[in-house]
mmCIF file of C-alpha atoms (C1' of nucleotides) in Angstrom:
data_model
loop_
_atom_site.group_PDB
_atom_site.id
_atom_site.type_symbol
_atom_site.label_atom_id
_atom_site.label_comp_id
_atom_site.label_asym_id
_atom_site.label_seq_id
_atom_site.Cartn_x
_atom_site.Cartn_y
_atom_site.Cartn_z
ATOM 1 C CA UNK A 1 -28.748 -7.437 31.337
ATOM 2 C CA UNK A 2 -31.685 -5.206 31.831
ATOM 3 C CA UNK A 3 -30.353 -3.152 34.635
ATOM 4 C CA UNK A 4 -31.971 0.256 34.106
ATOM 5 C CA UNK A 5 -28.776 2.155 34.872
ATOM 6 C CA UNK A 6 -26.408 1.655 31.964
ATOM 7 C CA UNK A 7 -23.590 -0.407 33.482
ATOM 8 C CA UNK A 8 -21.111 0.148 30.684
ATOM 9 C CA UNK A 9 -18.775 -2.382 29.353
ATOM 10 C CA UNK A 10 -16.689 -4.399 31.710
ATOM 11 C CA UNK A 11 -13.471 -5.752 30.247
ATOM 12 C CA UNK A 12 -10.788 -7.524 32.033
ATOM 13 C CA UNK A 13 -7.608 -8.637 30.187
ATOM 14 C CA UNK A 14 -7.614 -12.274 31.115
ATOM 15 C CA UNK A 15 -10.905 -13.096 29.519
ATOM 16 C CA UNK A 16 -10.672 -10.607 26.770
ATOM 17 C CA UNK A 17 -7.222 -11.369 25.598
ATOM 18 C CA UNK A 18 -8.175 -14.063 23.091
ATOM 19 C CA UNK A 19 -10.818 -11.638 21.624
ATOM 20 C CA UNK A 20 -8.392 -8.717 21.356
ATOM 21 C CA UNK A 21 -5.690 -10.898 19.871
ATOM 22 C CA UNK A 22 -8.138 -12.519 17.497
ATOM 23 C CA UNK A 23 -9.388 -9.086 16.471
ATOM 24 C CA UNK A 24 -5.918 -7.818 15.899
ATOM 25 C CA UNK A 25 -4.820 -10.908 13.937
ATOM 26 C CA UNK A 26 -7.951 -10.642 11.773
ATOM 27 C CA UNK A 27 -7.190 -7.068 10.841
ATOM 28 C CA UNK A 28 -3.553 -7.937 10.199
ATOM 29 C CA UNK A 29 -4.491 -10.881 7.965
ATOM 30 C CA UNK A 30 -6.835 -8.590 6.102
ATOM 31 C CA UNK A 31 -4.225 -5.950 5.486
ATOM 32 C CA UNK A 32 -1.724 -8.606 4.469
ATOM 33 C CA UNK A 33 -4.225 -10.059 2.019
ATOM 34 C CA UNK A 34 -4.812 -6.621 0.555
ATOM 35 C CA UNK A 35 -1.112 -5.987 0.043
ATOM 36 C CA UNK A 36 -0.771 -9.344 -1.673
ATOM 37 C CA UNK A 37 -3.774 -9.088 -3.887
ATOM 38 C CA UNK A 38 -3.586 -5.398 -4.509
ATOM 39 C CA UNK A 39 -2.952 -5.781 -8.243
ATOM 40 C CA UNK A 40 -5.899 -8.125 -8.529
ATOM 41 C CA UNK A 41 -8.202 -5.694 -7.065
ATOM 42 C CA UNK A 42 -7.142 -2.928 -9.283
ATOM 43 C CA UNK A 43 -7.616 -5.160 -12.262
ATOM 44 C CA UNK A 44 -11.021 -5.936 -11.051
ATOM 45 C CA UNK A 45 -10.619 -9.694 -10.913
ATOM 46 C CA UNK A 46 -11.986 -9.944 -7.438
ATOM 47 C CA UNK A 47 -15.331 -8.642 -6.632
ATOM 48 C CA UNK A 48 -15.083 -5.850 -4.099
ATOM 49 C CA UNK A 49 -18.519 -6.574 -2.811
ATOM 50 C CA UNK A 50 -17.513 -10.131 -1.918
ATOM 51 C CA UNK A 51 -14.535 -8.933 0.148
ATOM 52 C CA UNK A 52 -16.471 -6.347 2.060
ATOM 53 C CA UNK A 53 -19.457 -8.730 2.573
ATOM 54 C CA UNK A 54 -17.145 -11.322 4.062
ATOM 55 C CA UNK A 55 -15.362 -8.727 6.228
ATOM 56 C CA UNK A 56 -18.745 -7.370 7.348
ATOM 57 C CA UNK A 57 -19.925 -10.876 8.238
ATOM 58 C CA UNK A 58 -16.846 -11.693 10.269
ATOM 59 C CA UNK A 59 -16.819 -8.441 12.176
ATOM 60 C CA UNK A 60 -20.544 -8.726 12.725
ATOM 61 C CA UNK A 61 -20.092 -11.972 14.626
ATOM 62 C CA UNK A 62 -16.943 -10.641 16.423
ATOM 63 C CA UNK A 63 -19.269 -7.820 17.605
ATOM 64 C CA UNK A 64 -21.812 -10.380 18.740
ATOM 65 C CA UNK A 65 -19.194 -12.213 20.687
ATOM 66 C CA UNK A 66 -17.613 -9.068 22.031
ATOM 67 C CA UNK A 67 -20.899 -7.968 23.416
ATOM 68 C CA UNK A 68 -21.640 -11.371 24.765
ATOM 69 C CA UNK A 69 -18.539 -11.366 26.743
ATOM 70 C CA UNK A 70 -19.234 -8.031 28.292
ATOM 71 C CA UNK A 71 -22.864 -8.890 29.028
ATOM 72 C CA UNK A 72 -21.620 -11.887 30.857
ATOM 73 C CA UNK A 73 -19.857 -9.593 33.295
ATOM 74 C CA UNK A 74 -22.691 -7.157 33.527
ATOM 75 C CA UNK A 75 -25.186 -9.974 34.457
ATOM 76 C CA UNK A 76 -23.241 -10.298 37.719
ATOM 77 C CA UNK A 77 -24.533 -6.874 38.841
ATOM 78 C CA UNK A 78 -27.758 -7.453 40.519
ATOM 79 C CA UNK A 79 -31.028 -6.266 39.093
ATOM 80 C CA UNK A 80 -32.994 -4.430 41.719
ATOM 81 C CA UNK A 81 -35.618 -3.038 39.327
ATOM 82 C CA UNK A 82 -36.705 -6.468 38.228
ATOM 83 C CA UNK A 83 -38.155 -8.474 41.129
ATOM 84 C CA UNK A 84 -39.148 -11.307 38.892
ATOM 85 C CA UNK A 85 -35.577 -12.325 38.534
ATOM 86 C CA UNK A 86 -35.198 -15.771 39.732
ATOM 87 C CA UNK A 87 -31.550 -15.840 40.637
ATOM 88 C CA UNK A 88 -30.501 -14.593 44.053
ATOM 89 C CA UNK A 89 -27.220 -12.793 43.385
ATOM 90 C CA UNK A 90 -26.772 -12.033 47.103
ATOM 91 C CA UNK A 91 -26.812 -15.694 47.787
ATOM 92 C CA UNK A 92 -24.146 -16.291 45.248
ATOM 93 C CA UNK A 93 -21.775 -13.783 46.884
ATOM 94 C CA UNK A 94 -22.730 -15.279 50.290
ATOM 95 C CA UNK A 95 -21.586 -18.592 49.210
ATOM 96 C CA UNK A 96 -18.489 -17.202 47.587
ATOM 97 C CA UNK A 97 -19.113 -18.355 44.040
ATOM 98 C CA UNK A 98 -17.200 -16.215 41.547
ATOM 99 C CA UNK A 99 -18.650 -15.047 38.285
ATOM 100 C CA UNK A 100 -16.846 -17.652 36.282
ATOM 101 C CA UNK A 101 -17.831 -20.421 38.605
ATOM 102 C CA UNK A 102 -21.450 -19.388 38.301
ATOM 103 C CA UNK A 103 -21.085 -19.422 34.516
ATOM 104 C CA UNK A 104 -19.918 -22.996 34.671
ATOM 105 C CA UNK A 105 -22.637 -23.884 37.173
ATOM 106 C CA UNK A 106 -25.303 -22.650 34.758
ATOM 107 C CA UNK A 107 -23.832 -24.783 31.943
ATOM 108 C CA UNK A 108 -23.588 -27.764 34.261
ATOM 109 C CA UNK A 109 -27.283 -27.403 35.055
ATOM 110 C CA UNK A 110 -28.023 -27.424 31.340
ATOM 111 C CA UNK A 111 -26.714 -30.914 31.340
ATOM 112 C CA UNK A 112 -23.475 -30.198 29.446
ATOM 113 C CA UNK A 113 -20.292 -32.207 29.918
ATOM 114 C CA UNK A 114 -17.056 -30.537 30.933
ATOM 115 C CA UNK A 115 -15.859 -30.740 27.475
ATOM 116 C CA UNK A 116 -19.008 -29.029 26.029
ATOM 117 C CA UNK A 117 -18.803 -26.407 28.737
ATOM 118 C CA UNK A 118 -15.212 -25.764 27.711
ATOM 119 C CA UNK A 119 -16.265 -25.311 24.143
ATOM 120 C CA UNK A 120 -19.099 -22.927 24.880
ATOM 121 C CA UNK A 121 -17.098 -20.739 27.311
ATOM 122 C CA UNK A 122 -13.897 -20.946 25.147
ATOM 123 C CA UNK A 123 -11.870 -22.692 27.963
ATOM 124 C CA UNK A 124 -9.814 -25.846 28.254
ATOM 125 C CA UNK A 125 -11.403 -28.802 29.897
ATOM 126 C CA UNK A 126 -8.811 -28.505 32.679
ATOM 127 C CA UNK A 127 -10.129 -25.093 33.558
ATOM 128 C CA UNK A 128 -13.666 -26.287 33.612
ATOM 129 C CA UNK A 129 -12.673 -29.114 35.888
ATOM 130 C CA UNK A 130 -11.034 -26.712 38.197
ATOM 131 C CA UNK A 131 -14.122 -24.553 38.333
ATOM 132 C CA UNK A 132 -16.357 -27.540 38.846
ATOM 133 C CA UNK A 133 -14.193 -28.734 41.704
ATOM 134 C CA UNK A 134 -14.427 -25.303 43.361
ATOM 135 C CA UNK A 135 -18.173 -25.237 42.872
ATOM 136 C CA UNK A 136 -18.594 -28.684 44.471
ATOM 137 C CA UNK A 137 -16.563 -27.498 47.396
ATOM 138 C CA UNK A 138 -18.371 -24.239 47.907
ATOM 139 C CA UNK A 139 -21.755 -25.873 47.506
ATOM 140 C CA UNK A 140 -20.685 -28.748 49.773
ATOM 141 C CA UNK A 141 -21.663 -31.293 47.093
ATOM 142 C CA UNK A 142 -20.043 -34.592 46.158
ATOM 143 C CA UNK A 143 -21.403 -34.617 42.592
ATOM 144 C CA UNK A 144 -22.428 -32.260 39.980
ATOM 145 C CA UNK A 145 -26.067 -33.414 40.254
ATOM 146 C CA UNK A 146 -26.019 -32.643 43.887
ATOM 147 C CA UNK A 147 -24.502 -29.222 43.251
ATOM 148 C CA UNK A 148 -27.290 -28.433 40.783
ATOM 149 C CA UNK A 149 -29.928 -29.602 43.248
ATOM 150 C CA UNK A 150 -28.396 -27.448 46.008
ATOM 151 C CA UNK A 151 -27.964 -24.466 43.806
ATOM 152 C CA UNK A 152 -31.702 -24.534 42.818
ATOM 153 C CA UNK A 153 -32.701 -24.697 46.390
ATOM 154 C CA UNK A 154 -30.416 -21.759 47.159
ATOM 155 C CA UNK A 155 -31.901 -19.863 44.162
ATOM 156 C CA UNK A 156 -28.682 -19.390 42.506
ATOM 157 C CA UNK A 157 -29.972 -21.298 39.516
ATOM 158 C CA UNK A 158 -33.155 -20.633 37.610
ATOM 159 C CA UNK D 1 -28.936 -27.865 22.892
ATOM 160 C CA UNK D 2 -30.240 -24.420 23.060
ATOM 161 C CA UNK D 3 -30.478 -23.939 26.752
ATOM 162 C CA UNK D 4 -33.148 -21.307 27.028
ATOM 163 C CA UNK D 5 -32.530 -20.067 30.430
ATOM 164 C CA UNK D 6 -28.854 -19.752 30.258
ATOM 165 C CA UNK D 7 -27.136 -16.460 29.309
ATOM 166 C CA UNK D 8 -24.919 -16.383 26.332
ATOM 167 C CA UNK D 9 -25.790 -17.045 22.746
ATOM 168 C CA UNK D 10 -29.417 -17.543 22.369
ATOM 169 C CA UNK D 11 -30.657 -18.101 18.840
ATOM 170 C CA UNK D 12 -34.223 -18.882 18.095
ATOM 171 C CA UNK D 13 -36.075 -17.909 15.011
ATOM 172 C CA UNK D 14 -38.536 -15.512 16.772
ATOM 173 C CA UNK D 15 -35.800 -13.368 18.296
ATOM 174 C CA UNK D 16 -33.366 -13.656 15.382
ATOM 175 C CA UNK D 17 -35.742 -12.909 12.509
ATOM 176 C CA UNK D 18 -35.519 -9.164 12.759
ATOM 177 C CA UNK D 19 -31.815 -9.414 13.077
ATOM 178 C CA UNK D 20 -31.424 -11.643 10.064
ATOM 179 C CA UNK D 21 -33.772 -9.433 8.055
ATOM 180 C CA UNK D 22 -31.930 -6.302 9.131
ATOM 181 C CA UNK D 23 -28.610 -7.842 8.359
ATOM 182 C CA UNK D 24 -29.781 -8.993 4.942
ATOM 183 C CA UNK D 25 -31.132 -5.523 4.116
ATOM 184 C CA UNK D 26 -27.852 -3.883 5.076
ATOM 185 C CA UNK D 27 -25.894 -6.137 2.862
ATOM 186 C CA UNK D 28 -28.279 -5.501 0.011
ATOM 187 C CA UNK D 29 -27.916 -1.807 0.548
ATOM 188 C CA UNK D 30 -24.180 -2.180 0.475
ATOM 189 C CA UNK D 31 -24.205 -4.113 -2.726
ATOM 190 C CA UNK D 32 -26.469 -1.565 -4.341
ATOM 191 C CA UNK D 33 -24.071 1.202 -3.261
ATOM 192 C CA UNK D 34 -21.156 -0.728 -4.692
ATOM 193 C CA UNK D 35 -23.034 -1.148 -8.035
ATOM 194 C CA UNK D 36 -23.660 2.587 -8.146
ATOM 195 C CA UNK D 37 -20.133 3.568 -7.258
ATOM 196 C CA UNK D 38 -18.323 0.746 -9.021
ATOM 197 C CA UNK D 39 -16.438 3.034 -11.468
ATOM 198 C CA UNK D 40 -14.795 4.952 -8.723
ATOM 199 C CA UNK D 41 -13.422 1.881 -7.073
ATOM 200 C CA UNK D 42 -12.005 0.468 -10.247
ATOM 201 C CA UNK D 43 -10.256 3.648 -10.913
ATOM 202 C CA UNK D 44 -8.572 3.316 -7.597
ATOM 203 C CA UNK D 45 -9.503 6.711 -6.217
ATOM 204 C CA UNK D 46 -10.571 5.207 -3.029
ATOM 205 C CA UNK D 47 -8.396 2.987 -0.918
ATOM 206 C CA UNK D 48 -9.856 -0.464 -0.574
ATOM 207 C CA UNK D 49 -8.509 -0.909 2.860
ATOM 208 C CA UNK D 50 -10.370 2.118 4.125
ATOM 209 C CA UNK D 51 -13.689 0.908 2.681
ATOM 210 C CA UNK D 52 -13.263 -2.529 4.231
ATOM 211 C CA UNK D 53 -12.108 -1.075 7.532
ATOM 212 C CA UNK D 54 -15.026 1.156 7.611
ATOM 213 C CA UNK D 55 -17.432 -1.690 6.849
ATOM 214 C CA UNK D 56 -15.777 -3.849 9.469
ATOM 215 C CA UNK D 57 -16.216 -1.241 12.193
ATOM 216 C CA UNK D 58 -19.768 -0.495 11.206
ATOM 217 C CA UNK D 59 -20.739 -4.211 11.194
ATOM 218 C CA UNK D 60 -18.842 -4.792 14.430
ATOM 219 C CA UNK D 61 -20.993 -2.217 16.165
ATOM 220 C CA UNK D 62 -24.064 -3.590 14.498
ATOM 221 C CA UNK D 63 -23.165 -6.898 15.986
ATOM 222 C CA UNK D 64 -22.827 -5.323 19.331
ATOM 223 C CA UNK D 65 -26.191 -3.685 19.026
ATOM 224 C CA UNK D 66 -28.047 -6.798 17.749
ATOM 225 C CA UNK D 67 -26.720 -8.897 20.534
ATOM 226 C CA UNK D 68 -27.637 -6.278 23.000
ATOM 227 C CA UNK D 69 -31.197 -6.285 21.646
ATOM 228 C CA UNK D 70 -31.501 -10.036 21.682
ATOM 229 C CA UNK D 71 -30.233 -10.157 25.269
ATOM 230 C CA UNK D 72 -32.866 -7.605 26.276
ATOM 231 C CA UNK D 73 -35.582 -9.724 24.770
ATOM 232 C CA UNK D 74 -34.377 -12.738 26.620
ATOM 233 C CA UNK D 75 -34.514 -11.012 29.907
ATOM 234 C CA UNK D 76 -37.976 -9.809 29.278
ATOM 235 C CA UNK D 77 -39.134 -13.345 28.404
ATOM 236 C CA UNK D 78 -37.701 -14.592 31.619
ATOM 237 C CA UNK D 79 -40.538 -13.424 33.782
ATOM 238 C CA UNK D 80 -43.045 -15.255 31.680
ATOM 239 C CA UNK D 81 -44.406 -18.441 33.135
ATOM 240 C CA UNK D 82 -43.231 -20.066 36.211
ATOM 241 C CA UNK D 83 -45.911 -22.585 36.257
ATOM 242 C CA UNK D 84 -46.850 -25.143 38.797
ATOM 243 C CA UNK D 85 -44.356 -27.874 39.550
ATOM 244 C CA UNK D 86 -46.711 -30.815 39.048
ATOM 245 C CA UNK D 87 -45.595 -34.069 37.738
ATOM 246 C CA UNK D 88 -47.274 -35.051 34.431
ATOM 247 C CA UNK D 89 -47.927 -38.764 34.708
ATOM 248 C CA UNK D 90 -49.355 -38.815 31.220
ATOM 249 C CA UNK D 91 -46.006 -37.508 30.009
ATOM 250 C CA UNK D 92 -44.245 -40.420 31.813
ATOM 251 C CA UNK D 93 -46.307 -42.985 30.040
ATOM 252 C CA UNK D 94 -45.974 -41.246 26.775
ATOM 253 C CA UNK D 95 -42.180 -41.348 27.100
ATOM 254 C CA UNK D 96 -42.338 -44.996 28.196
ATOM 255 C CA UNK D 97 -40.618 -44.654 31.525
ATOM 256 C CA UNK D 98 -41.465 -47.465 33.906
ATOM 257 C CA UNK D 99 -42.294 -47.019 37.513
ATOM 258 C CA UNK D 100 -38.938 -48.151 38.731
ATOM 259 C CA UNK D 101 -37.098 -46.110 36.184
ATOM 260 C CA UNK D 102 -39.019 -43.023 37.456
ATOM 261 C CA UNK D 103 -38.045 -43.893 40.986
ATOM 262 C CA UNK D 104 -34.369 -43.907 39.982
ATOM 263 C CA UNK D 105 -34.850 -40.711 38.050
ATOM 264 C CA UNK D 106 -36.127 -38.965 41.116
ATOM 265 C CA UNK D 107 -33.141 -40.125 43.158
ATOM 266 C CA UNK D 108 -30.832 -39.053 40.311
ATOM 267 C CA UNK D 109 -32.273 -35.588 40.454
ATOM 268 C CA UNK D 110 -31.628 -35.485 44.233
ATOM 269 C CA UNK D 111 -27.977 -35.741 43.323
ATOM 270 C CA UNK D 112 -27.410 -39.279 44.482
ATOM 271 C CA UNK D 113 -24.717 -41.544 43.031
ATOM 272 C CA UNK D 114 -25.686 -44.884 41.487
ATOM 273 C CA UNK D 115 -24.371 -46.532 44.611
ATOM 274 C CA UNK D 116 -26.391 -44.293 46.917
ATOM 275 C CA UNK D 117 -29.513 -44.912 44.748
ATOM 276 C CA UNK D 118 -28.876 -48.608 45.001
ATOM 277 C CA UNK D 119 -28.744 -48.366 48.855
ATOM 278 C CA UNK D 120 -31.859 -46.362 49.166
ATOM 279 C CA UNK D 121 -33.912 -48.534 46.839
ATOM 280 C CA UNK D 122 -32.366 -51.806 48.050
ATOM 281 C CA UNK D 123 -30.822 -52.617 44.779
ATOM 282 C CA UNK D 124 -27.487 -53.531 43.427
ATOM 283 C CA UNK D 125 -25.497 -50.913 41.668
ATOM 284 C CA UNK D 126 -25.786 -52.908 38.503
ATOM 285 C CA UNK D 127 -29.492 -52.686 38.484
ATOM 286 C CA UNK D 128 -29.350 -48.967 39.008
ATOM 287 C CA UNK D 129 -26.971 -48.639 36.104
ATOM 288 C CA UNK D 130 -29.389 -50.563 33.953
ATOM 289 C CA UNK D 131 -32.259 -48.282 34.919
ATOM 290 C CA UNK D 132 -30.131 -45.199 34.401
ATOM 291 C CA UNK D 133 -29.110 -46.371 30.947
ATOM 292 C CA UNK D 134 -32.761 -47.019 30.035
ATOM 293 C CA UNK D 135 -33.681 -43.526 31.415
ATOM 294 C CA UNK D 136 -30.999 -41.898 29.338
ATOM 295 C CA UNK D 137 -32.118 -43.690 26.247
ATOM 296 C CA UNK D 138 -35.825 -42.905 26.692
ATOM 297 C CA UNK D 139 -35.139 -39.281 27.470
ATOM 298 C CA UNK D 140 -32.613 -39.012 24.619
ATOM 299 C CA UNK D 141 -29.974 -37.786 26.948
ATOM 300 C CA UNK D 142 -26.250 -38.339 26.998
ATOM 301 C CA UNK D 143 -25.644 -37.702 30.652
ATOM 302 C CA UNK D 144 -27.740 -37.882 33.862
ATOM 303 C CA UNK D 145 -27.563 -34.089 34.226
ATOM 304 C CA UNK D 146 -29.075 -33.762 30.861
ATOM 305 C CA UNK D 147 -31.747 -36.272 31.578
ATOM 306 C CA UNK D 148 -32.635 -34.384 34.734
ATOM 307 C CA UNK D 149 -32.881 -31.040 32.774
ATOM 308 C CA UNK D 150 -35.044 -32.719 30.136
ATOM 309 C CA UNK D 151 -37.236 -34.408 32.707
ATOM 310 C CA UNK D 152 -37.957 -31.121 34.431
ATOM 311 C CA UNK D 153 -38.862 -29.539 31.106
ATOM 312 C CA UNK D 154 -41.136 -32.402 30.351
ATOM 313 C CA UNK D 155 -42.696 -31.971 33.892
ATOM 314 C CA UNK D 156 -41.914 -35.588 34.858
ATOM 315 C CA UNK D 157 -39.839 -34.212 37.725
ATOM 316 C CA UNK D 158 -40.845 -31.627 40.297
ATOM 317 C "C1'" DA Y 1 2.801 -0.575 45.523
ATOM 318 C "C1'" DT Y 2 1.399 -4.675 47.490
ATOM 319 C "C1'" DG Y 3 -1.303 -8.411 48.915
ATOM 320 C "C1'" DT Y 4 -5.478 -11.077 47.979
ATOM 321 C "C1'" DA Y 5 -8.596 -13.154 44.794
ATOM 322 C "C1'" DT Y 6 -9.712 -14.575 40.218
ATOM 323 C "C1'" DT Y 7 -8.964 -16.851 36.056
ATOM 324 C "C1'" DT Y 8 -6.638 -19.753 33.446
ATOM 325 C "C1'" DC Y 9 -4.161 -24.103 32.492
ATOM 326 C "C1'" DC Y 10 -1.325 -28.240 33.469
ATOM 327 C "C1'" DT Y 11 -0.096 -33.339 35.062
ATOM 328 C "C1'" DA Y 12 -1.143 -37.501 37.279
ATOM 329 C "C1'" DC Y 13 -4.261 -40.091 39.596
ATOM 330 C "C1'" DT Y 14 -8.691 -42.287 41.381
ATOM 331 C "C1'" DT Y 15 -13.525 -42.783 41.142
ATOM 332 C "C1'" DT Y 16 -17.892 -42.761 38.989
ATOM 333 C "C1'" DA Y 17 -20.785 -43.062 35.013
ATOM 334 C "C1'" DG Y 18 -22.258 -45.114 31.052
ATOM 335 C "C1'" DG Y 19 -22.391 -48.716 26.978
ATOM 336 C "C1'" DA Y 20 -23.052 -53.426 25.435
ATOM 337 C "C1'" DT Y 21 -24.555 -57.774 26.354
ATOM 338 C "C1'" DG Y 22 -26.456 -61.653 28.503
ATOM 339 C "C1'" DA Y 23 -29.280 -63.894 31.779
ATOM 340 C "C1'" DG Y 24 -32.644 -65.444 35.487
ATOM 341 C "C1'" DC Y 25 -37.122 -64.501 37.626
ATOM 342 C "C1'" DC Y 26 -41.896 -62.886 37.968
ATOM 343 C "C1'" DT Y 27 -46.401 -61.445 36.305
ATOM 344 C "C1'" DA Y 28 -49.992 -60.481 33.272
ATOM 345 C "C1'" DA Y 29 -51.975 -61.084 28.956
ATOM 346 C "C1'" DA Y 30 -52.744 -63.761 24.586
ATOM 347 C "C1'" DT C 1 -48.678 -72.248 27.965
ATOM 348 C "C1'" DT C 2 -46.315 -69.348 25.432
ATOM 349 C "C1'" DT C 3 -45.106 -64.523 25.141
ATOM 350 C "C1'" DA C 4 -43.977 -59.974 26.344
ATOM 351 C "C1'" DG C 5 -42.615 -56.692 29.530
ATOM 352 C "C1'" DG C 6 -40.660 -55.380 33.782
ATOM 353 C "C1'" DC C 7 -37.177 -55.986 37.392
ATOM 354 C "C1'" DT C 8 -33.079 -57.768 38.899
ATOM 355 C "C1'" DC C 9 -28.067 -58.677 38.544
ATOM 356 C "C1'" DA C 10 -23.674 -59.643 36.356
ATOM 357 C "C1'" DT C 11 -19.140 -58.761 33.573
ATOM 358 C "C1'" DC C 12 -16.206 -56.231 30.675
ATOM 359 C "C1'" DC C 13 -14.945 -52.173 28.765
ATOM 360 C "C1'" DT C 14 -14.463 -47.107 27.716
ATOM 361 C "C1'" DA C 15 -15.592 -42.335 28.706
ATOM 362 C "C1'" DA C 16 -16.272 -38.831 31.835
ATOM 363 C "C1'" DA C 17 -15.992 -36.907 36.310
ATOM 364 C "C1'" DG C 18 -13.583 -35.562 40.181
ATOM 365 C "C1'" DT C 19 -9.073 -34.920 43.287
ATOM 366 C "C1'" DA C 20 -4.612 -33.016 44.373
ATOM 367 C "C1'" DG C 21 -1.174 -29.994 43.715
ATOM 368 C "C1'" DG C 22 1.115 -26.588 41.310
ATOM 369 C "C1'" DA C 23 1.804 -22.410 38.441
ATOM 370 C "C1'" DA C 24 1.393 -18.061 36.131
ATOM 371 C "C1'" DA C 25 -0.906 -13.838 34.737
ATOM 372 C "C1'" DT C 26 -4.132 -10.644 35.846
ATOM 373 C "C1'" DA C 27 -7.732 -7.831 38.708
ATOM 374 C "C1'" DC C 28 -8.891 -5.313 42.409
ATOM 375 C "C1'" DA C 29 -8.794 -3.009 46.502
ATOM 376 C "C1'" DT C 30 -6.300 -0.760 50.196
#
DNA sequence: ATGTATTTCCTACTTTAGGATGAGCCTAAA
DNA sequence: TTTAGGCTCATCCTAAAGTAGGAAATACAT
């Protein structure tokens, strides 16, 4: 983040699909619930505040996640104004690492297993393995530990 | 877990406190408003769906904004402190790592496999495995990557 | 519009890592 | 001389990592 020029939101369908679908389903479920429970609400058996509070909570976190996804994309755009930035985004492009691969690389360096990375990035373990393999190839590493070491030397990891 | 340097969800008390407080206040305000306007809702003059939908959208964007704010704070914190990369031998003793274990840890951080470490230190792979297991236990890590990450934070690795 | 690159996911397979346990050897301290 | 800690090595087993190859949808640029 922190690019001085406002980058705007970057959405691509592949990564946003689950979010959009989830968002839509949530609204649908909500509407269905309302239809079903309409009488109850009119009779005042269910506290309106509770419903709204729950909805607020859910959508609050959806908003968090939504923004997180877009931030992830934005962070790819290099930050010229902030020289203290440790990561060399030019180097990343030079090596040919994609955005998603770099995401995985960061998680790898945090010491996460493929499964944990999959959970945190909302991917299958298969996908993570694919990314890891590509990372190892592009960084000319035989193991993830070696890839992390190389990446830090190349300043594509903090 | 809470990898502090990685992008994504970053929750610590310091950065989240204003968010939590703000969120709580908003819900409080909402509840108060409901108390005030309770009669209208019971009478069914206002569509419940509309209210909830509006609440959902509001909180959705609040979520967006809060995440945006927290992200900004993270990127500001990044340029704090990139201290010297000196090995803290006191820390090593404190944790209980032996000399040989530290040797292996260093090789691990270089991205070597157990077999390669064995060759470089003139050991059998079995011995290296034993050392690695002890290292993982003493550093409270599940994987070697995690051990490396922890070790660097504890300054027992350059 | 079309071709290239990205992202996602899969199956099947091999290799490496890691856990649990035991044991022999050496050294320094009690 | 026991004892304790450290170093070495082993086996057996499970879990995780990594390879190879394919496939489908999307993204992006020309």
